Amino acid sequence: RTVYASTMTSGLSEGDSFADVSGLADTQLSLGFQRLLGGALVDLSLTANVPTGQTSLTEGEFSTSNAIAFDDYAFTLPSLGTGAMISPGLIIAIPAGPGLALGVGASYAARSSYTPFANDSTRYAPASETVLTAGLDASLGGASTFTLEGSYVLYGDDTFGETTFSPGNKATGTMRLALRGRLARGELLARYRQVFDGTIGARPVGYIRPSQAQVVLGLGFGPESASLGVSAGARYYGSIDPDADDGIELVSFLADQQVLLDLGAAPTIGLGESAELFGSFTYTVGLAEA
């Protein structure tokens, strides 16, 4: 899997030090293996990140990448290149009663160092990442399900030159209710995430948006061969941490708190028995509190 992305900064004022960033992102390769052992399902995975994306950025390109990486914008690809990465993972799921399954998992990601600036040979070594997960999945009859998941991410140390930074650990909880009928479907999703303080040396550093919450309601209509999905959701981004270190002071661009409303539509058309064509459109409006 790889992605082509492009930013357009021509609409910004001349005083803004941004530059367009475009090109292929890193390429992700993944391998998975599942096997039943007794009553348990064991899922092994191996994911690798091949550094095909640009990493050495000019000052303007770095400013652009730094700006679009803010959580409020929810861009899935804030940076084209993040260096090589290898990540093994293990998930074990076991039955816990009629229509109920419990699962636990763990993964570890190790990343290589790379040069983030075009005019500076100093290398940046991203922190290692350990993810612990647990969850339950319950059948509500037919194809309807209820899912509850939790994860905790532990980070190692980032290093840039002689400076070491310990990112704050992250906890996330997710609830999903899916109701399935022959011609109508519904889904309710709620998620909360909390990022804890990190440190630079002995000094604590807060995350810019330490608390986040999201609620999404989705409805689908029609048979699987030709269906239309609509969704409405709200995202909340908590108060900006006054101790957050934004590097190039872009925090001044953001409201103290932010609520975003998302309205979406997603049509799907079946192409025979083994393929489908789908699309999606989302309109977002922000309600900010200075």
mmCIF file of C-alpha atoms in Angstrom:
data_model
loop_
_atom_site.group_PDB
_atom_site.id
_atom_site.type_symbol
_atom_site.label_atom_id
_atom_site.label_comp_id
_atom_site.label_asym_id
_atom_site.label_seq_id
_atom_site.Cartn_x
_atom_site.Cartn_y
_atom_site.Cartn_z
ATOM 1 C CA ARG A 1 0.000 0.000 0.000
ATOM 2 C CA THR A 2 1.238 3.452 -0.854
ATOM 3 C CA VAL A 3 -0.363 6.876 -1.270
ATOM 4 C CA TYR A 4 0.239 9.943 -3.413
ATOM 5 C CA ALA A 5 -0.467 13.218 -1.604
ATOM 6 C CA SER A 6 -0.220 16.899 -2.486
ATOM 7 C CA THR A 7 -0.723 20.122 -0.529
ATOM 8 C CA MET A 8 -1.564 23.516 -2.003
ATOM 9 C CA THR A 9 -0.400 26.565 -0.010
ATOM 10 C CA SER A 10 -0.830 29.217 -2.719
ATOM 11 C CA GLY A 11 -3.896 30.672 -0.964
ATOM 12 C CA LEU A 12 -1.893 31.687 2.120
ATOM 13 C CA SER A 13 -0.541 35.181 2.605
ATOM 14 C CA GLU A 14 2.973 36.066 1.466
ATOM 15 C CA GLY A 15 4.102 36.366 5.073
ATOM 16 C CA ASP A 16 3.401 32.714 5.804
ATOM 17 C CA SER A 17 6.524 30.544 5.505
ATOM 18 C CA PHE A 18 4.844 27.509 3.912
ATOM 19 C CA ALA A 19 5.750 25.532 0.802
ATOM 20 C CA ASP A 20 3.896 22.867 -1.166
ATOM 21 C CA VAL A 21 4.663 19.250 -0.326
ATOM 22 C CA SER A 22 3.771 16.485 -2.767
ATOM 23 C CA GLY A 23 4.840 13.024 -3.836
ATOM 24 C CA LEU A 24 4.594 9.358 -2.918
ATOM 25 C CA ALA A 25 4.432 8.434 0.746
ATOM 26 C CA ASP A 26 6.230 5.512 2.332
ATOM 27 C CA THR A 27 5.151 2.047 1.176
ATOM 28 C CA GLN A 28 3.583 -0.305 3.715
ATOM 29 C CA LEU A 29 3.891 -4.083 3.396
ATOM 30 C CA SER A 30 1.949 -6.425 5.669
ATOM 31 C CA LEU A 31 1.731 -10.160 6.214
ATOM 32 C CA GLY A 32 -0.875 -11.914 8.370
ATOM 33 C CA PHE A 33 -1.431 -15.482 9.569
ATOM 34 C CA GLN A 34 -4.430 -16.830 11.496
ATOM 35 C CA ARG A 35 -4.912 -20.245 13.087
ATOM 36 C CA LEU A 36 -7.340 -21.884 15.490
ATOM 37 C CA LEU A 37 -5.664 -23.421 18.536
ATOM 38 C CA GLY A 38 -8.272 -25.246 20.570
ATOM 39 C CA GLY A 39 -11.026 -22.707 21.088
ATOM 40 C CA ALA A 40 -8.734 -19.710 20.584
ATOM 41 C CA LEU A 41 -7.994 -17.761 17.413
ATOM 42 C CA VAL A 42 -4.355 -16.696 17.092
ATOM 43 C CA ASP A 43 -3.541 -13.844 14.712
ATOM 44 C CA LEU A 44 0.108 -13.112 13.862
ATOM 45 C CA SER A 45 1.077 -10.085 11.794
ATOM 46 C CA LEU A 46 4.198 -8.413 10.467
ATOM 47 C CA THR A 47 4.135 -4.885 9.060
ATOM 48 C CA ALA A 48 7.025 -3.061 7.404
ATOM 49 C CA ASN A 49 7.386 0.550 6.320
ATOM 50 C CA VAL A 50 9.612 0.964 3.241
ATOM 51 C CA PRO A 51 11.024 4.548 3.073
ATOM 52 C CA THR A 52 9.855 5.589 -0.401
ATOM 53 C CA GLY A 53 8.557 8.992 0.737
ATOM 54 C CA GLN A 54 10.478 12.252 0.994
ATOM 55 C CA THR A 55 12.053 12.871 4.411
ATOM 56 C CA SER A 56 14.529 15.747 3.945
ATOM 57 C CA LEU A 57 12.339 18.868 3.856
ATOM 58 C CA THR A 58 13.070 22.534 3.338
ATOM 59 C CA GLU A 59 12.037 24.982 6.062
ATOM 60 C CA GLY A 60 8.814 25.832 4.209
ATOM 61 C CA GLU A 61 7.971 22.163 3.559
ATOM 62 C CA PHE A 62 8.589 21.330 7.215
ATOM 63 C CA SER A 63 6.295 24.193 8.311
ATOM 64 C CA THR A 64 3.546 22.789 6.076
ATOM 65 C CA SER A 65 3.964 19.242 7.423
ATOM 66 C CA ASN A 66 4.032 20.522 10.996
ATOM 67 C CA ALA A 67 0.831 22.531 10.490
ATOM 68 C CA ILE A 68 -1.226 19.750 8.884
ATOM 69 C CA ALA A 69 -0.099 17.288 11.585
ATOM 70 C CA PHE A 70 -2.298 19.030 14.176
ATOM 71 C CA ASP A 71 -5.077 16.692 15.303
ATOM 72 C CA ASP A 72 -7.798 19.246 14.535
ATOM 73 C CA TYR A 73 -7.273 18.809 10.792
ATOM 74 C CA ALA A 74 -7.380 14.986 10.984
ATOM 75 C CA PHE A 75 -5.189 14.502 7.907
ATOM 76 C CA THR A 76 -4.282 10.823 7.637
ATOM 77 C CA LEU A 77 -0.930 11.601 5.995
ATOM 78 C CA PRO A 78 0.802 14.596 7.630
ATOM 79 C CA SER A 79 4.228 13.484 6.426
ATOM 80 C CA LEU A 80 5.373 11.732 3.249
ATOM 81 C CA GLY A 81 8.356 9.969 4.788
ATOM 82 C CA THR A 82 9.013 8.653 8.305
ATOM 83 C CA GLY A 83 11.893 6.240 7.703
ATOM 84 C CA ALA A 84 11.966 2.450 7.786
ATOM 85 C CA MET A 85 9.847 0.564 10.321
ATOM 86 C CA ILE A 86 9.244 -3.061 11.288
ATOM 87 C CA SER A 87 6.339 -4.093 13.529
ATOM 88 C CA PRO A 88 5.411 -7.627 14.660
ATOM 89 C CA GLY A 89 2.035 -8.148 16.336
ATOM 90 C CA LEU A 90 0.043 -10.852 18.125
ATOM 91 C CA ILE A 91 -3.701 -11.055 18.895
ATOM 92 C CA ILE A 92 -5.426 -13.901 20.761
ATOM 93 C CA ALA A 93 -9.228 -14.156 20.874
ATOM 94 C CA ILE A 94 -11.148 -16.706 22.939
ATOM 95 C CA PRO A 95 -14.873 -17.508 23.280
ATOM 96 C CA ALA A 96 -16.371 -16.386 26.608
ATOM 97 C CA GLY A 97 -19.949 -17.604 26.276
ATOM 98 C CA PRO A 98 -22.736 -17.720 23.675
ATOM 99 C CA GLY A 99 -22.115 -14.953 21.164
ATOM 100 C CA LEU A 100 -19.279 -13.391 23.207
ATOM 101 C CA ALA A 101 -15.530 -13.271 22.523
ATOM 102 C CA LEU A 102 -12.652 -11.689 24.427
ATOM 103 C CA GLY A 103 -9.337 -10.676 22.921
ATOM 104 C CA VAL A 104 -5.946 -9.320 23.917
ATOM 105 C CA GLY A 105 -3.090 -8.207 21.729
ATOM 106 C CA ALA A 106 0.319 -6.604 21.631
ATOM 107 C CA SER A 107 2.554 -5.127 18.945
ATOM 108 C CA TYR A 108 5.955 -3.484 18.845
ATOM 109 C CA ALA A 109 7.298 -1.017 16.282
ATOM 110 C CA ALA A 110 10.987 -0.211 15.787
ATOM 111 C CA ARG A 111 11.892 2.686 13.487
ATOM 112 C CA SER A 112 15.114 3.724 11.784
ATOM 113 C CA SER A 113 16.621 7.194 11.942
ATOM 114 C CA TYR A 114 16.443 9.652 9.038
ATOM 115 C CA THR A 115 17.363 13.237 8.148
ATOM 116 C CA PRO A 116 14.288 15.501 8.497
ATOM 117 C CA PHE A 117 15.847 18.722 7.151
ATOM 118 C CA ALA A 118 17.316 19.307 3.688
ATOM 119 C CA ASN A 119 19.921 21.796 4.958
ATOM 120 C CA ASP A 120 20.874 19.961 8.158
ATOM 121 C CA SER A 121 22.574 16.548 8.321
ATOM 122 C CA THR A 122 21.449 15.937 11.925
ATOM 123 C CA ARG A 123 19.539 12.660 12.116
ATOM 124 C CA TYR A 124 16.250 12.075 13.929
ATOM 125 C CA ALA A 125 15.569 8.697 15.565
ATOM 126 C CA PRO A 126 11.836 8.198 16.296
ATOM 127 C CA ALA A 127 10.770 6.479 19.494
ATOM 128 C CA SER A 128 9.938 2.792 19.587
ATOM 129 C CA GLU A 129 6.266 2.023 20.182
ATOM 130 C CA THR A 130 4.558 -0.744 22.187
ATOM 131 C CA VAL A 131 0.781 -1.137 21.846
ATOM 132 C CA LEU A 132 -1.304 -3.193 24.292
ATOM 133 C CA THR A 133 -4.950 -3.875 23.408
ATOM 134 C CA ALA A 134 -7.952 -5.631 24.950
ATOM 135 C CA GLY A 135 -11.545 -5.907 23.873
ATOM 136 C CA LEU A 136 -14.782 -7.825 23.713
ATOM 137 C CA ASP A 137 -17.154 -8.552 20.860
ATOM 138 C CA ALA A 138 -20.785 -9.607 21.477
ATOM 139 C CA SER A 139 -23.335 -10.859 18.982
ATOM 140 C CA LEU A 140 -26.776 -9.260 19.332
ATOM 141 C CA GLY A 141 -28.508 -11.657 16.954
ATOM 142 C CA GLY A 142 -28.173 -11.900 13.204
ATOM 143 C CA ALA A 143 -25.260 -9.781 12.019
ATOM 144 C CA SER A 144 -25.669 -7.134 14.762
ATOM 145 C CA THR A 145 -22.729 -6.717 17.147
ATOM 146 C CA PHE A 146 -21.477 -4.722 20.121
ATOM 147 C CA THR A 147 -17.740 -4.078 20.468
ATOM 148 C CA LEU A 148 -15.749 -2.523 23.290
ATOM 149 C CA GLU A 149 -12.015 -1.925 22.875
ATOM 150 C CA GLY A 150 -9.206 -0.326 24.827
ATOM 151 C CA SER A 151 -5.569 0.317 23.993
ATOM 152 C CA TYR A 152 -2.524 1.747 25.721
ATOM 153 C CA VAL A 153 0.538 2.927 23.810
ATOM 154 C CA LEU A 154 3.950 3.181 25.464
ATOM 155 C CA TYR A 155 6.703 5.113 23.717
ATOM 156 C CA GLY A 156 10.460 4.990 24.020
ATOM 157 C CA ASP A 157 12.650 8.057 23.428
ATOM 158 C CA ASP A 158 12.928 10.294 20.378
ATOM 159 C CA THR A 159 16.425 11.569 19.652
ATOM 160 C CA PHE A 160 17.434 14.513 17.476
ATOM 161 C CA GLY A 161 21.148 15.153 17.571
ATOM 162 C CA GLU A 162 21.998 15.406 21.265
ATOM 163 C CA THR A 163 18.411 16.131 22.371
ATOM 164 C CA THR A 164 16.212 13.351 23.753
ATOM 165 C CA PHE A 165 12.444 13.609 24.026
ATOM 166 C CA SER A 166 10.133 11.100 25.719
ATOM 167 C CA PRO A 167 6.640 11.296 24.159
ATOM 168 C CA GLY A 168 3.710 10.934 26.530
ATOM 169 C CA ASN A 169 1.921 7.587 26.587
ATOM 170 C CA LYS A 170 -1.559 7.365 25.061
ATOM 171 C CA ALA A 171 -4.785 5.628 26.201
ATOM 172 C CA THR A 172 -7.816 5.097 23.940
ATOM 173 C CA GLY A 173 -11.262 3.580 24.541
ATOM 174 C CA THR A 174 -13.745 2.763 21.750
ATOM 175 C CA MET A 175 -17.353 1.544 21.759
ATOM 176 C CA ARG A 176 -19.136 0.406 18.578
ATOM 177 C CA LEU A 177 -22.749 -0.740 18.150
ATOM 178 C CA ALA A 178 -23.663 -2.157 14.728
ATOM 179 C CA LEU A 179 -27.248 -3.110 13.813
ATOM 180 C CA ARG A 180 -27.657 -5.007 10.545
ATOM 181 C CA GLY A 181 -30.858 -5.605 8.588
ATOM 182 C CA ARG A 182 -31.464 -6.827 5.051
ATOM 183 C CA LEU A 183 -32.036 -3.338 3.577
ATOM 184 C CA ALA A 184 -31.070 -1.022 6.422
ATOM 185 C CA ARG A 185 -28.048 -0.776 8.693
ATOM 186 C CA GLY A 186 -27.003 1.450 11.550
ATOM 187 C CA GLU A 187 -23.791 2.044 13.472
ATOM 188 C CA LEU A 188 -22.946 4.128 16.530
ATOM 189 C CA LEU A 189 -19.307 4.772 17.417
ATOM 190 C CA ALA A 190 -17.892 6.597 20.427
ATOM 191 C CA ARG A 191 -14.191 7.083 21.143
ATOM 192 C CA TYR A 192 -12.125 8.881 23.780
ATOM 193 C CA ARG A 193 -8.361 9.407 23.754
ATOM 194 C CA GLN A 194 -6.015 10.841 26.366
ATOM 195 C CA VAL A 195 -2.345 11.702 25.806
ATOM 196 C CA PHE A 196 -0.205 12.097 28.918
ATOM 197 C CA ASP A 197 2.689 14.499 29.405
ATOM 198 C CA GLY A 198 6.084 13.707 27.939
ATOM 199 C CA THR A 199 9.494 15.011 28.947
ATOM 200 C CA ILE A 200 12.500 16.760 27.413
ATOM 201 C CA GLY A 201 15.343 15.941 29.765
ATOM 202 C CA ALA A 202 13.814 16.517 33.214
ATOM 203 C CA ARG A 203 11.245 19.068 31.984
ATOM 204 C CA PRO A 204 7.628 17.872 31.498
ATOM 205 C CA VAL A 205 6.076 18.756 28.139
ATOM 206 C CA GLY A 206 2.335 18.573 27.505
ATOM 207 C CA TYR A 207 0.674 17.379 24.315
ATOM 208 C CA ILE A 208 -1.041 20.170 22.360
ATOM 209 C CA ARG A 209 -4.460 18.429 22.351
ATOM 210 C CA PRO A 210 -4.236 16.085 25.372
ATOM 211 C CA SER A 211 -7.916 15.010 25.387
ATOM 212 C CA GLN A 212 -10.071 14.100 22.400
ATOM 213 C CA ALA A 213 -13.553 12.603 21.971
ATOM 214 C CA GLN A 214 -15.587 11.514 18.941
ATOM 215 C CA VAL A 215 -19.152 10.329 18.335
ATOM 216 C CA VAL A 216 -20.367 9.115 14.916
ATOM 217 C CA LEU A 217 -23.810 7.870 13.831
ATOM 218 C CA GLY A 218 -23.976 6.084 10.462
ATOM 219 C CA LEU A 219 -26.939 4.729 8.511
ATOM 220 C CA GLY A 220 -26.932 2.550 5.407
ATOM 221 C CA PHE A 221 -29.764 1.817 2.998
ATOM 222 C CA GLY A 222 -30.239 -0.622 0.140
ATOM 223 C CA PRO A 223 -28.846 -4.068 -0.722
ATOM 224 C CA GLU A 224 -25.094 -4.673 -0.727
ATOM 225 C CA SER A 225 -25.088 -4.555 -4.547
ATOM 226 C CA ALA A 226 -26.141 -0.877 -4.540
ATOM 227 C CA SER A 227 -26.241 0.930 -1.200
ATOM 228 C CA LEU A 228 -25.915 4.428 0.196
ATOM 229 C CA GLY A 229 -24.404 5.258 3.553
ATOM 230 C CA VAL A 230 -24.867 8.569 5.381
ATOM 231 C CA SER A 231 -23.176 9.676 8.579
ATOM 232 C CA ALA A 232 -23.148 12.509 11.095
ATOM 233 C CA GLY A 233 -20.475 12.945 13.722
ATOM 234 C CA ALA A 234 -18.870 15.323 16.174
ATOM 235 C CA ARG A 235 -15.227 15.577 17.227
ATOM 236 C CA TYR A 236 -14.037 17.395 20.330
ATOM 237 C CA TYR A 237 -10.449 18.534 20.869
ATOM 238 C CA GLY A 238 -9.738 19.619 24.436
ATOM 239 C CA SER A 239 -8.014 22.715 25.697
ATOM 240 C CA ILE A 240 -4.524 23.384 24.399
ATOM 241 C CA ASP A 241 -1.997 22.471 27.065
ATOM 242 C CA PRO A 242 -0.215 25.703 28.116
ATOM 243 C CA ASP A 243 2.991 23.683 28.571
ATOM 244 C CA ALA A 244 2.821 22.226 25.044
ATOM 245 C CA ASP A 245 5.955 22.776 22.978
ATOM 246 C CA ASP A 246 4.792 23.435 19.401
ATOM 247 C CA GLY A 247 8.292 24.019 18.032
ATOM 248 C CA ILE A 248 7.389 26.810 15.573
ATOM 249 C CA GLU A 249 4.547 28.441 17.517
ATOM 250 C CA LEU A 250 1.713 27.301 15.279
ATOM 251 C CA VAL A 251 -0.483 26.798 18.341
ATOM 252 C CA SER A 252 -1.528 30.439 17.951
ATOM 253 C CA PHE A 253 -3.445 29.358 14.820
ATOM 254 C CA LEU A 254 -5.728 27.077 16.846
ATOM 255 C CA ALA A 255 -8.662 27.792 19.129
ATOM 256 C CA ASP A 256 -8.328 26.896 22.798
ATOM 257 C CA GLN A 257 -11.017 24.236 22.318
ATOM 258 C CA GLN A 258 -12.465 22.894 19.084
ATOM 259 C CA VAL A 259 -15.661 21.076 18.089
ATOM 260 C CA LEU A 260 -15.935 19.793 14.510
ATOM 261 C CA LEU A 261 -19.157 18.515 12.925
ATOM 262 C CA ASP A 262 -18.826 15.996 10.065
ATOM 263 C CA LEU A 263 -21.551 15.118 7.550
ATOM 264 C CA GLY A 264 -20.794 12.328 5.087
ATOM 265 C CA ALA A 265 -22.191 10.238 2.267
ATOM 266 C CA ALA A 266 -20.740 6.996 0.868
ATOM 267 C CA PRO A 267 -22.295 5.196 -2.136
ATOM 268 C CA THR A 268 -21.299 1.605 -2.975
ATOM 269 C CA ILE A 269 -22.020 -0.316 -6.197
ATOM 270 C CA GLY A 270 -21.301 -4.025 -6.574
ATOM 271 C CA LEU A 271 -19.377 -5.109 -9.682
ATOM 272 C CA GLY A 272 -20.164 -8.787 -9.996
ATOM 273 C CA GLU A 273 -19.488 -11.223 -7.171
ATOM 274 C CA SER A 274 -15.909 -10.270 -6.315
ATOM 275 C CA ALA A 275 -15.551 -6.496 -6.684
ATOM 276 C CA GLU A 276 -17.249 -3.265 -5.720
ATOM 277 C CA LEU A 277 -16.903 0.434 -6.497
ATOM 278 C CA PHE A 278 -17.240 2.864 -3.622
ATOM 279 C CA GLY A 279 -16.754 6.538 -2.904
ATOM 280 C CA SER A 280 -17.084 8.930 0.018
ATOM 281 C CA PHE A 281 -17.697 12.622 0.617
ATOM 282 C CA THR A 282 -17.403 14.465 3.921
ATOM 283 C CA TYR A 283 -18.287 18.065 4.772
ATOM 284 C CA THR A 284 -16.815 19.484 7.988
ATOM 285 C CA VAL A 285 -17.631 22.686 9.849
ATOM 286 C CA GLY A 286 -15.766 23.892 12.938
ATOM 287 C CA LEU A 287 -17.125 25.547 16.079
ATOM 288 C CA ALA A 288 -14.165 27.029 17.933
ATOM 289 C CA GLU A 289 -13.761 28.555 21.385
ATOM 290 C CA ALA A 290 -10.980 31.083 21.573
#
